[in-house]
C-alpha atoms as an extended CHARMM CRD file, in Angstrom:
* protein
*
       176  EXT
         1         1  UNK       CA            -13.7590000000      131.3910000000      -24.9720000000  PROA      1               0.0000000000
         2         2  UNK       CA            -13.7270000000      129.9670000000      -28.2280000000  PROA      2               0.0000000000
         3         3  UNK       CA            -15.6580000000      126.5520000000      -27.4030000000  PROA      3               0.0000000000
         4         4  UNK       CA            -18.6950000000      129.4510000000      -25.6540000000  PROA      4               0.0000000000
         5         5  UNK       CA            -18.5280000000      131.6150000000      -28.6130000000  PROA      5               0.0000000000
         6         6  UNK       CA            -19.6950000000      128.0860000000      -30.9710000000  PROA      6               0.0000000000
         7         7  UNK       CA            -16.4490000000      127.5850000000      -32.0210000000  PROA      7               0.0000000000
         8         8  UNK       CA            -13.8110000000      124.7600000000      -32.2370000000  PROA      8               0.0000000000
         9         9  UNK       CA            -12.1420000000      124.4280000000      -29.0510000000  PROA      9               0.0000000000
        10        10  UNK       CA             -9.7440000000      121.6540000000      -27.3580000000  PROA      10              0.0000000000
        11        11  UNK       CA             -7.1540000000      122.3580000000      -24.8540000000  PROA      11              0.0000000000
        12        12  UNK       CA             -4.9440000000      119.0970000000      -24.0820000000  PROA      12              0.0000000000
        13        13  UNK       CA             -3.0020000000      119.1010000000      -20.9260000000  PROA      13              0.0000000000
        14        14  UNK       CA             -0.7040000000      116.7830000000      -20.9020000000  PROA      14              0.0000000000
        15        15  UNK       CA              1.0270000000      114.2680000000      -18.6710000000  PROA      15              0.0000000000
        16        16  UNK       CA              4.8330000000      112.9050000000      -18.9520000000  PROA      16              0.0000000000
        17        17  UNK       CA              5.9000000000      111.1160000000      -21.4670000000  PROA      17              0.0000000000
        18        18  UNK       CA              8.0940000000      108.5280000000      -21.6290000000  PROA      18              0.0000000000
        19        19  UNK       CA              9.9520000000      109.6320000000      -24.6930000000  PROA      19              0.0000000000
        20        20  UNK       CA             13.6280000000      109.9270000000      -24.9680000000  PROA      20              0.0000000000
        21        21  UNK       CA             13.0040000000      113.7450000000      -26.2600000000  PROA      21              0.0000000000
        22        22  UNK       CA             11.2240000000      117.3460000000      -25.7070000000  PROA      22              0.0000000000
        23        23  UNK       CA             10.4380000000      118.3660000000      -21.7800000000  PROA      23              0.0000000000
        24        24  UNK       CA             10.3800000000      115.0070000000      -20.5010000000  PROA      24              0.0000000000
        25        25  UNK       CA             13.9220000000      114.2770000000      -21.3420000000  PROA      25              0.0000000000
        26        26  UNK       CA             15.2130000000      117.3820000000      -19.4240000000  PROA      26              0.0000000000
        27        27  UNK       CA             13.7960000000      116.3530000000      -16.2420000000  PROA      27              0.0000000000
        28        28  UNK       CA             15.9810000000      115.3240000000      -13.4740000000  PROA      28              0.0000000000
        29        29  UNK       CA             15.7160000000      111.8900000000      -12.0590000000  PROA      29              0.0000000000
        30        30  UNK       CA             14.8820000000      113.1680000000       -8.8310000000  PROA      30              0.0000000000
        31        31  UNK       CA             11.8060000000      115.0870000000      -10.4980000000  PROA      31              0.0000000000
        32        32  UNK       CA             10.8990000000      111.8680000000      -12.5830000000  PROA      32              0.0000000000
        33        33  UNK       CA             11.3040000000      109.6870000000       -9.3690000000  PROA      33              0.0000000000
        34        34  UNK       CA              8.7890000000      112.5510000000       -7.5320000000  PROA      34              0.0000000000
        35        35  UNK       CA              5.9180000000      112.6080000000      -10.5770000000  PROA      35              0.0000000000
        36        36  UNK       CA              6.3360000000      109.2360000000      -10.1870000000  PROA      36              0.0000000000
        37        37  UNK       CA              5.8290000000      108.5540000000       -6.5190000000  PROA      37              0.0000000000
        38        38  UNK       CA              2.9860000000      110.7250000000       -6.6530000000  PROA      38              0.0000000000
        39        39  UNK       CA              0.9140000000      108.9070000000       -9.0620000000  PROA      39              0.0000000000
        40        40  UNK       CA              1.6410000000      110.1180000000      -12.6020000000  PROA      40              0.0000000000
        41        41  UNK       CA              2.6870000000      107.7600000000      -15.2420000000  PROA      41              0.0000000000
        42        42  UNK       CA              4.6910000000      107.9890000000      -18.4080000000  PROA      42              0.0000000000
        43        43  UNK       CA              2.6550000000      107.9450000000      -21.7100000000  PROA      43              0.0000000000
        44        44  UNK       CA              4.5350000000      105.7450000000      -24.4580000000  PROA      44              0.0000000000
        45        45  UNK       CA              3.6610000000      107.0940000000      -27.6630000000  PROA      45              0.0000000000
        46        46  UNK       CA              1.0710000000      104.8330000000      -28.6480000000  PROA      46              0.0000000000
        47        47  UNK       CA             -0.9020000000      105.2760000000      -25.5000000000  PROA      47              0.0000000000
        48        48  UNK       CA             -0.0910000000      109.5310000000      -26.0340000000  PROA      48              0.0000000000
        49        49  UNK       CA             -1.4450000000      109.1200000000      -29.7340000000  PROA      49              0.0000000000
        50        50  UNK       CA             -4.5220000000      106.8520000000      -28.5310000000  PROA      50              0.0000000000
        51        51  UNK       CA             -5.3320000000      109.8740000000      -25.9420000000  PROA      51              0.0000000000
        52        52  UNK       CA             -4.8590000000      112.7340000000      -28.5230000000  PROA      52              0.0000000000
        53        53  UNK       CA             -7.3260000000      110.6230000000      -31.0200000000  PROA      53              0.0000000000
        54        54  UNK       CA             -9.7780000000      110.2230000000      -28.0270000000  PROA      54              0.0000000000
        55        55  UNK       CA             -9.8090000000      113.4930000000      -27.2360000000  PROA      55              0.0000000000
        56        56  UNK       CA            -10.6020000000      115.1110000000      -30.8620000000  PROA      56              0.0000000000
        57        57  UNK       CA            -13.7350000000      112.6700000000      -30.3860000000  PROA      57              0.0000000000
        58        58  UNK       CA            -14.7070000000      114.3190000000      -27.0050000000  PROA      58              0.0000000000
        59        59  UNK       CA            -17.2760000000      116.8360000000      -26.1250000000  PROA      59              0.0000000000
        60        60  UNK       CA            -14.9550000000      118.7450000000      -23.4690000000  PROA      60              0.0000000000
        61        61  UNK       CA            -13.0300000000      121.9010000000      -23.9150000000  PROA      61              0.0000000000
        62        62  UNK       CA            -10.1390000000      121.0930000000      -22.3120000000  PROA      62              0.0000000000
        63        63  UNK       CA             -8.9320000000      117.4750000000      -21.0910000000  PROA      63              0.0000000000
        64        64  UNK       CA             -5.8980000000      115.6790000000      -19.3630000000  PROA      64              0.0000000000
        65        65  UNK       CA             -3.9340000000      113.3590000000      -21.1420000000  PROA      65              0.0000000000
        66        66  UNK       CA             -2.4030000000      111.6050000000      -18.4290000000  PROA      66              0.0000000000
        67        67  UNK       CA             -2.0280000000      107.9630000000      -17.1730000000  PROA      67              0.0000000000
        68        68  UNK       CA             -1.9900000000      107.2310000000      -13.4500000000  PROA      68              0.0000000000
        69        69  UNK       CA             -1.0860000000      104.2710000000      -11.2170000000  PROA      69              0.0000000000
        70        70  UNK       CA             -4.3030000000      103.5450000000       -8.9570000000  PROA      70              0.0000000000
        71        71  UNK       CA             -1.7750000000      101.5450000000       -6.4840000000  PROA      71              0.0000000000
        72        72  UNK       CA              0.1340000000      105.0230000000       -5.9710000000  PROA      72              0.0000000000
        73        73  UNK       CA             -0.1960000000      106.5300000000       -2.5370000000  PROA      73              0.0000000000
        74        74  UNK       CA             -1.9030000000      109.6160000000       -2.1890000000  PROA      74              0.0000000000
        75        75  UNK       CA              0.7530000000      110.6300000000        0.4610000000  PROA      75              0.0000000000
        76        76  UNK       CA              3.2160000000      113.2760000000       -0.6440000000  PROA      76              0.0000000000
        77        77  UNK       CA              6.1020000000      111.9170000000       -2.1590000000  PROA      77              0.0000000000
        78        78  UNK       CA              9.3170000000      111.6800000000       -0.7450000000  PROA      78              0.0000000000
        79        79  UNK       CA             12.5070000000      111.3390000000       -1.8140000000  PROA      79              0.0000000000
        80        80  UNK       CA             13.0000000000      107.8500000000        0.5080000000  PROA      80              0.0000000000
        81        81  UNK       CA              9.9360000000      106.2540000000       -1.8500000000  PROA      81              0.0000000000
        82        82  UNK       CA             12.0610000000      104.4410000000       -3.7820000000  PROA      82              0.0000000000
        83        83  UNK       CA             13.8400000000      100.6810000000       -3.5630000000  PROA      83              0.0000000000
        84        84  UNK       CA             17.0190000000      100.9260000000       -2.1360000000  PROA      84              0.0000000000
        85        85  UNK       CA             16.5620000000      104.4700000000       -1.0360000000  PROA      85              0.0000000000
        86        86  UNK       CA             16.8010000000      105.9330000000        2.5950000000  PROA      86              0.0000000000
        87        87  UNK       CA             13.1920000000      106.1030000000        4.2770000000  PROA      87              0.0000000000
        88        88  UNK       CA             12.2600000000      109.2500000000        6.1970000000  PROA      88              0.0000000000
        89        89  UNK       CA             13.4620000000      109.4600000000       10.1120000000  PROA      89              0.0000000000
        90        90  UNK       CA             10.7280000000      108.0190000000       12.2240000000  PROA      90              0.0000000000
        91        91  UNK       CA             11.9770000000      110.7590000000       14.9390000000  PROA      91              0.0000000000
        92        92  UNK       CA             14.2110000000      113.2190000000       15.8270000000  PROA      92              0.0000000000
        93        93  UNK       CA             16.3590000000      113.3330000000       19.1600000000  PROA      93              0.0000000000
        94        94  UNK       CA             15.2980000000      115.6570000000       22.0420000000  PROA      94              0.0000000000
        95        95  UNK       CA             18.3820000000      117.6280000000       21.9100000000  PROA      95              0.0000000000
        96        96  UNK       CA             20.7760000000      117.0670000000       19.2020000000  PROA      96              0.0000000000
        97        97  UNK       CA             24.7330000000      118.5130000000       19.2240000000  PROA      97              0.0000000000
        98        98  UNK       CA             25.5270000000      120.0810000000       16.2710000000  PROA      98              0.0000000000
        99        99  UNK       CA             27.9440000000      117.2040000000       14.8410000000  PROA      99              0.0000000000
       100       100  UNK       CA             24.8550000000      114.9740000000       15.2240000000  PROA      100             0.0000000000
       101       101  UNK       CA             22.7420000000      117.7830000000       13.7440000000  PROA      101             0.0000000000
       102       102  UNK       CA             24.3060000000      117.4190000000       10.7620000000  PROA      102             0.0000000000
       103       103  UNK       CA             24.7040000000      113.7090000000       10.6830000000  PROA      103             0.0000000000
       104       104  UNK       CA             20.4130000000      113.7280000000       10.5800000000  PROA      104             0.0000000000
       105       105  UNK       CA             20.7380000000      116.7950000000        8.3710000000  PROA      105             0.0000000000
       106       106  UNK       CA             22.7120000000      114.2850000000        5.9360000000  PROA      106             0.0000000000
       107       107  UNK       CA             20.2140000000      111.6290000000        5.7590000000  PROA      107             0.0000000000
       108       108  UNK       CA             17.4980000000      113.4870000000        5.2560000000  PROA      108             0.0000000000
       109       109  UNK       CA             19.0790000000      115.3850000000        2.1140000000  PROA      109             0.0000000000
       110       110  UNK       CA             20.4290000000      112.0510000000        0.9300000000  PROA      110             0.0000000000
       111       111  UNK       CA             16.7820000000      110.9890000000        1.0880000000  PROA      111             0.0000000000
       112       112  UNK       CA             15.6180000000      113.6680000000       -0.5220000000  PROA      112             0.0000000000
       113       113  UNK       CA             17.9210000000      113.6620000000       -3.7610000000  PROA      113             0.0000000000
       114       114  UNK       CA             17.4490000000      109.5170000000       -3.4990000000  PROA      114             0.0000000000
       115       115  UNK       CA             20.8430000000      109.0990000000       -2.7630000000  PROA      115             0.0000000000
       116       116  UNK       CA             21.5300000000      105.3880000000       -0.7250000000  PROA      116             0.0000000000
       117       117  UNK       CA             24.6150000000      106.9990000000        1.2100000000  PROA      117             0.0000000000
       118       118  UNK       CA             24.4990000000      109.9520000000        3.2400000000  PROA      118             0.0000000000
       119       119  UNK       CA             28.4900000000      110.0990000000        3.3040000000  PROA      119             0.0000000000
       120       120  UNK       CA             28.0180000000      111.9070000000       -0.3150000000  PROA      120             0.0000000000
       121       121  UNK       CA             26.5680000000      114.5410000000        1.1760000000  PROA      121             0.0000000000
       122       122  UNK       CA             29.1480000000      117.0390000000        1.9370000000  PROA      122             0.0000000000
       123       123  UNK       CA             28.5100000000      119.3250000000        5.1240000000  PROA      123             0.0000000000
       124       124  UNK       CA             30.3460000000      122.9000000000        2.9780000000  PROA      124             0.0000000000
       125       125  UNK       CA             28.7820000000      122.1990000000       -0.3270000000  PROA      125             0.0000000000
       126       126  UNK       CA             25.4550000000      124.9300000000       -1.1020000000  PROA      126             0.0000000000
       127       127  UNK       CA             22.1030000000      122.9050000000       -1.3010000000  PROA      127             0.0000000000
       128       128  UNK       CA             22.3300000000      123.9450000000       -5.3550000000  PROA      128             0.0000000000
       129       129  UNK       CA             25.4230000000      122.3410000000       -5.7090000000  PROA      129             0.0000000000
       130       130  UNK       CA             24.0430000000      118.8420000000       -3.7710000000  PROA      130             0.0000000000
       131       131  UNK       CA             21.1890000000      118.9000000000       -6.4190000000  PROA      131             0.0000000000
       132       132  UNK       CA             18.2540000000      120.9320000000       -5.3110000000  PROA      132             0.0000000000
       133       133  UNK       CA             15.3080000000      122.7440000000       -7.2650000000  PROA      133             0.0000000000
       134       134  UNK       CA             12.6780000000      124.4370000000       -5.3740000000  PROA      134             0.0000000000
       135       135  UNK       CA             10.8130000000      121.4000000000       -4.7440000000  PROA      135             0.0000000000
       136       136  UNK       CA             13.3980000000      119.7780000000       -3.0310000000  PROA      136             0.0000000000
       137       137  UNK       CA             14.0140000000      122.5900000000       -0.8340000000  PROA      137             0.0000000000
       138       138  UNK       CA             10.6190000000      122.4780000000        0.3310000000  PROA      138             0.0000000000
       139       139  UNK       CA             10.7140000000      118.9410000000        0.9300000000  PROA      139             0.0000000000
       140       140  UNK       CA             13.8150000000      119.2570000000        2.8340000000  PROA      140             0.0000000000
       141       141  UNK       CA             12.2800000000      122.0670000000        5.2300000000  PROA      141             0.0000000000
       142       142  UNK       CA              8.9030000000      120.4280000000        5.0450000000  PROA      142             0.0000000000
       143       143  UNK       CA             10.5070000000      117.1460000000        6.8900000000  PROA      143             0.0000000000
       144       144  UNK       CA             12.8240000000      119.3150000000        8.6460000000  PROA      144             0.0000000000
       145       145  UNK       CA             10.0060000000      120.7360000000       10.2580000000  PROA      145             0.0000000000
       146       146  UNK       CA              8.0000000000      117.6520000000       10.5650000000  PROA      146             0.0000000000
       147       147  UNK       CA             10.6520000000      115.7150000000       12.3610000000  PROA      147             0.0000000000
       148       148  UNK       CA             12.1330000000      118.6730000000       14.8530000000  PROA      148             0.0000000000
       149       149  UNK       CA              8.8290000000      120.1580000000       15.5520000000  PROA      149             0.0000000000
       150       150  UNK       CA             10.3510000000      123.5220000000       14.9400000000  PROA      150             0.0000000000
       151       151  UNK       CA              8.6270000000      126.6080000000       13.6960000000  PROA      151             0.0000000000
       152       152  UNK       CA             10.6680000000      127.3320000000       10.3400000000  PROA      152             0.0000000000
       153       153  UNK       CA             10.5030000000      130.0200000000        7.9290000000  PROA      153             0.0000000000
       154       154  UNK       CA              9.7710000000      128.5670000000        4.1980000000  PROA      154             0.0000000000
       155       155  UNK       CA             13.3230000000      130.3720000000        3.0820000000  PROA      155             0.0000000000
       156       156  UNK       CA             15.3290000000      128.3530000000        5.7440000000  PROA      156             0.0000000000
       157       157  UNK       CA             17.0780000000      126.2400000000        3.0490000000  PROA      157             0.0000000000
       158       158  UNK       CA             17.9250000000      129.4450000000        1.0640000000  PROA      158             0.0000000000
       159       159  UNK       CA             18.7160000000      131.0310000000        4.1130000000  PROA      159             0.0000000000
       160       160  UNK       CA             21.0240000000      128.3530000000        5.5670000000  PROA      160             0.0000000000
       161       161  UNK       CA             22.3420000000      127.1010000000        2.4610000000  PROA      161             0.0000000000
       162       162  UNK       CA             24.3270000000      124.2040000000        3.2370000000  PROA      162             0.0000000000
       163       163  UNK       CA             24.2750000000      121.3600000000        5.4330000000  PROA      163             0.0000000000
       164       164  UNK       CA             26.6510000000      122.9330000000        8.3080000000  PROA      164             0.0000000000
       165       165  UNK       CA             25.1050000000      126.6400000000        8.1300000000  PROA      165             0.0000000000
       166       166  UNK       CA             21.6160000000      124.5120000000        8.7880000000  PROA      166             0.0000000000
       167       167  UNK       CA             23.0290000000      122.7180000000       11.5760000000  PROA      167             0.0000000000
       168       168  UNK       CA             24.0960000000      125.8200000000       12.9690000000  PROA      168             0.0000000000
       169       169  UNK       CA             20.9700000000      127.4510000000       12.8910000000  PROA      169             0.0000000000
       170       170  UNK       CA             18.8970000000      124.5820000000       13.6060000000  PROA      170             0.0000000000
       171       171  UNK       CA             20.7550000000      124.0390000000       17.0290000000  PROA      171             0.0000000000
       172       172  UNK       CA             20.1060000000      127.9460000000       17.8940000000  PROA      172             0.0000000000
       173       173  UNK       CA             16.6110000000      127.6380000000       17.5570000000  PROA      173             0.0000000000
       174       174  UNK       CA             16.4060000000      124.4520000000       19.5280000000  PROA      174             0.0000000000
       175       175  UNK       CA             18.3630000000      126.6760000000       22.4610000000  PROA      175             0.0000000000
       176       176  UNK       CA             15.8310000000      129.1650000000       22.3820000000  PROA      176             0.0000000000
């Protein structure tokens, strides 16, 4: 409004930054690992600085500060995207017990949170507890879905909210 009423006007948007302090030092490493995978990344100060100068030099109202890595995949990111990390499950059995429900529940929340062993997942603990935000819960249901073909509500995570009450649920709807 002000830049269309003649006025000076500059919005800056910014990216992550790689310092040590402010926003950028509260995220998790899951989130970091996620911007990450999906393209974004971290300014240094010097490049941040160089962007903010640029930017008081340009025309626009409201600009992007952001670096990105052109050799990123424009797939969604995953939580199996890193070295070392569990990859997503290439497919998901026909008709699964429950035990081995939540043996492939286990994996795929280790390889969501970017943990290497799914034996740290615990089958009683709540999906909060394990380490999830509201991305990773639709991630989780996302592959869930993607892997067992089933029709799930976006809340099943909430809903079912920990690795044995999914398992549970997950092997009633394959019944129906």
């Amino acid at each position: 409004r002000r830049r269309a009423a003649g006025r000076p006007a500059l919005s800056l948007a910014w990216g992550l930054w790689e310092l040590g302090t402010g926003l950028g030092d509260r995220i998790s490493a899951t989130a970091k690992r996620r911007i990450r995978a999906s393209g974004v990344e971290g300014l240094t100060a010097e490049q941040g600085l160089a962007l903010f100068d640029a930017a008081l030099g340009s025309a626009e109202p409201v600009l992007v500060p952001v670096r990105f890595d052109p050799s990123a995949s424009l797939a969604p990111p995953t939580g199996g995207s890193g070295a070392g990390l569990p990859a997503a499950r290439a497919s998901w059995p026909a008709n699964p017990a429950e035990p081995e429900l939540r043996e492939l529940l286990r994996a795929e929340v280790a390889a969501v949170l970017g943990h290497p062993d799914a034996a740290v997942i615990a089958d009683d603990r709540p999906f909060p507890e394990l380490g999830f935000d509201s991305l990773t819960v639709i991630e989780l249901r996302t592959r869930i879905t993607g892997l067992s073909g089933l029709d799930l509500p976006a809340t099943v995570v909430f809903d079912r909210p920990t690795v044995a009450d999914l398992a549970r649920y997950l092997r009633e709807q394959a019944d129906r």
